[in-house]
């Protein structure tokens, strides 16, 4: 990335580290993976919001590799790629909204949906590897519902936090200082 200054690189590294730490503090952990944390997805979306899609994708990829190092669980190559390589890299779509009014919230919502789609596909890789869906559930709706349980709960909590005026003001201040 040609325009990656030391300041941007340091800011991205701090976001990755903070997101990794935040991911360790779960409100609730689901039995087959996934957890509700306080704002860990938001923290990894911030570089895309500040610097764009490419930087956001790079930060998401690094964060995914750190998640793999913290708690690796591999059942197949497709599951590894989906859960660790793509799951957080796709959150870079938040960068599309960086210049929009309420761009962080719009970008965060888009990023959450992108992550949910990849997590749903990863869930199908789990089922294909022999893990069973809930009794009577087809694998696709099962994976959609299971992943929605933790991803959208965390997203809803994060959006409530983002709507607090003091938080919005603090993030706008961070945006002004980071560029």
XYZ file of C-alpha atoms in Angstrom:
179
model
C 0.000 0.000 0.000
C 1.732 3.071 -1.280
C 0.160 5.619 1.066
C 0.679 3.652 4.290
C 2.379 6.095 6.632
C 3.913 5.144 9.951
C 0.972 6.833 11.675
C -1.585 4.761 9.725
C 0.383 1.566 10.262
C 0.595 2.240 14.002
C -3.094 3.076 14.180
C -4.004 -0.136 12.340
C -1.764 -2.175 14.641
C -3.451 -0.647 17.689
C -6.910 -1.437 16.274
C -5.910 -5.041 15.570
C -4.485 -5.434 19.073
C -7.507 -3.824 20.747
C -9.914 -5.982 18.734
C -7.968 -9.112 19.707
C -8.098 -8.162 23.386
C -11.796 -7.242 23.172
C -12.542 -10.608 21.556
C -11.213 -12.370 24.655
C -13.900 -10.835 26.869
C -17.129 -12.561 25.936
C -20.571 -11.780 27.213
C -21.591 -15.216 25.956
C -19.711 -18.019 24.172
C -21.643 -20.317 21.885
C -20.933 -24.066 22.076
C -19.780 -24.543 18.468
C -17.878 -21.305 18.068
C -18.744 -17.651 18.012
C -19.277 -15.315 20.915
C -20.869 -12.019 21.799
C -18.232 -9.486 22.797
C -18.326 -5.780 23.404
C -17.392 -4.018 20.172
C -14.610 -6.311 18.916
C -16.111 -6.267 15.408
C -16.396 -2.479 15.536
C -12.745 -2.066 16.430
C -11.640 -4.125 13.433
C -13.980 -2.117 11.150
C -12.469 1.230 12.168
C -9.373 0.980 9.879
C -11.650 0.458 6.862
C -13.795 3.412 7.933
C -10.715 5.599 8.293
C -8.473 4.433 5.465
C -10.602 2.503 2.978
C -11.328 -0.982 1.751
C -7.757 -2.141 0.996
C -6.397 -1.157 4.379
C -9.467 -2.602 6.067
C -9.007 -5.914 4.255
C -5.357 -6.094 5.288
C -6.224 -5.358 8.920
C -9.041 -7.904 8.846
C -6.701 -10.549 7.442
C -4.083 -9.905 10.120
C -6.791 -9.967 12.795
C -8.120 -13.282 11.450
C -4.637 -14.795 11.641
C -4.312 -13.578 15.223
C -7.679 -15.178 16.017
C -6.297 -18.403 14.559
C -3.185 -18.163 16.752
C -5.241 -17.415 19.875
C -7.704 -20.272 19.466
C -7.079 -22.441 16.416
C -9.721 -24.906 15.371
C -9.416 -26.463 11.946
C -11.669 -29.182 10.573
C -11.025 -28.569 6.866
C -9.222 -26.206 4.525
C -12.465 -24.490 3.404
C -13.469 -23.938 7.038
C -10.033 -22.476 7.838
C -10.197 -20.105 4.875
C -13.740 -19.019 5.715
C -13.339 -18.727 9.508
C -9.880 -17.198 9.667
C -8.931 -15.687 6.304
C -12.211 -14.283 4.981
C -14.462 -13.789 8.029
C -12.814 -10.560 9.117
C -11.241 -9.532 5.808
C -14.701 -9.047 4.288
C -15.498 -6.518 6.976
C -13.483 -4.114 4.846
C -16.731 -3.288 3.026
C -17.177 -0.682 5.750
C -14.639 1.376 3.813
C -17.173 1.896 1.021
C -19.133 4.153 3.387
C -16.221 6.146 4.793
C -17.248 9.397 3.097
C -21.003 9.005 3.724
C -23.015 10.727 6.403
C -23.166 8.264 9.333
C -20.585 6.266 7.408
C -19.333 4.336 10.404
C -22.776 2.994 11.278
C -23.650 2.235 7.646
C -20.267 0.637 7.072
C -20.475 -1.349 10.286
C -23.882 -2.758 9.317
C -22.576 -3.721 5.862
C -19.488 -5.297 7.435
C -21.579 -7.313 9.871
C -23.740 -8.654 7.054
C -20.635 -9.572 5.041
C -19.178 -11.383 8.037
C -22.476 -13.195 8.642
C -22.537 -14.448 5.041
C -18.995 -15.817 5.345
C -19.759 -17.309 8.774
C -22.853 -18.982 7.320
C -20.705 -20.548 4.595
C -18.197 -21.642 7.241
C -21.059 -23.254 9.145
C -21.875 -25.277 6.054
C -18.250 -26.438 5.987
C -18.712 -27.602 9.591
C -21.851 -29.557 8.663
C -20.056 -31.036 5.632
C -17.297 -32.203 7.977
C -19.780 -34.181 10.046
C -21.032 -31.752 12.663
C -24.785 -31.981 12.917
C -27.337 -29.213 12.648
C -30.085 -28.778 15.207
C -32.640 -31.601 15.081
C -34.920 -31.205 12.097
C -32.990 -28.266 10.625
C -31.658 -28.093 7.096
C -27.931 -27.103 7.170
C -28.427 -23.738 5.429
C -31.105 -22.270 7.736
C -29.281 -23.819 10.688
C -26.023 -22.103 9.791
C -27.801 -18.827 9.066
C -29.614 -18.910 12.416
C -26.664 -20.121 14.489
C -24.323 -17.442 13.178
C -26.989 -14.746 13.412
C -27.372 -15.545 17.122
C -23.968 -14.180 18.038
C -23.106 -11.839 15.152
C -26.333 -9.830 15.152
C -26.614 -9.694 18.955
C -23.154 -8.148 19.154
C -24.004 -5.850 16.240
C -27.173 -4.621 17.962
C -25.271 -3.906 21.185
C -22.565 -2.098 19.243
C -25.044 0.044 17.314
C -26.688 1.088 20.580
C -23.245 2.099 21.860
C -22.520 3.960 18.594
C -25.725 5.975 18.988
C -24.508 7.479 22.265
C -23.517 11.067 21.388
C -20.334 10.960 23.470
C -19.163 7.819 21.684
C -19.914 9.307 18.271
C -18.036 12.445 19.223
C -15.059 10.439 20.461
C -14.922 8.413 17.254
C -15.115 11.561 15.123
C -12.214 12.949 17.170
C -10.262 9.728 16.544
C -11.007 10.081 12.824
C -9.656 13.638 12.756
C -6.506 12.613 14.649
C -5.790 9.457 12.671
C -5.512 10.965 9.201
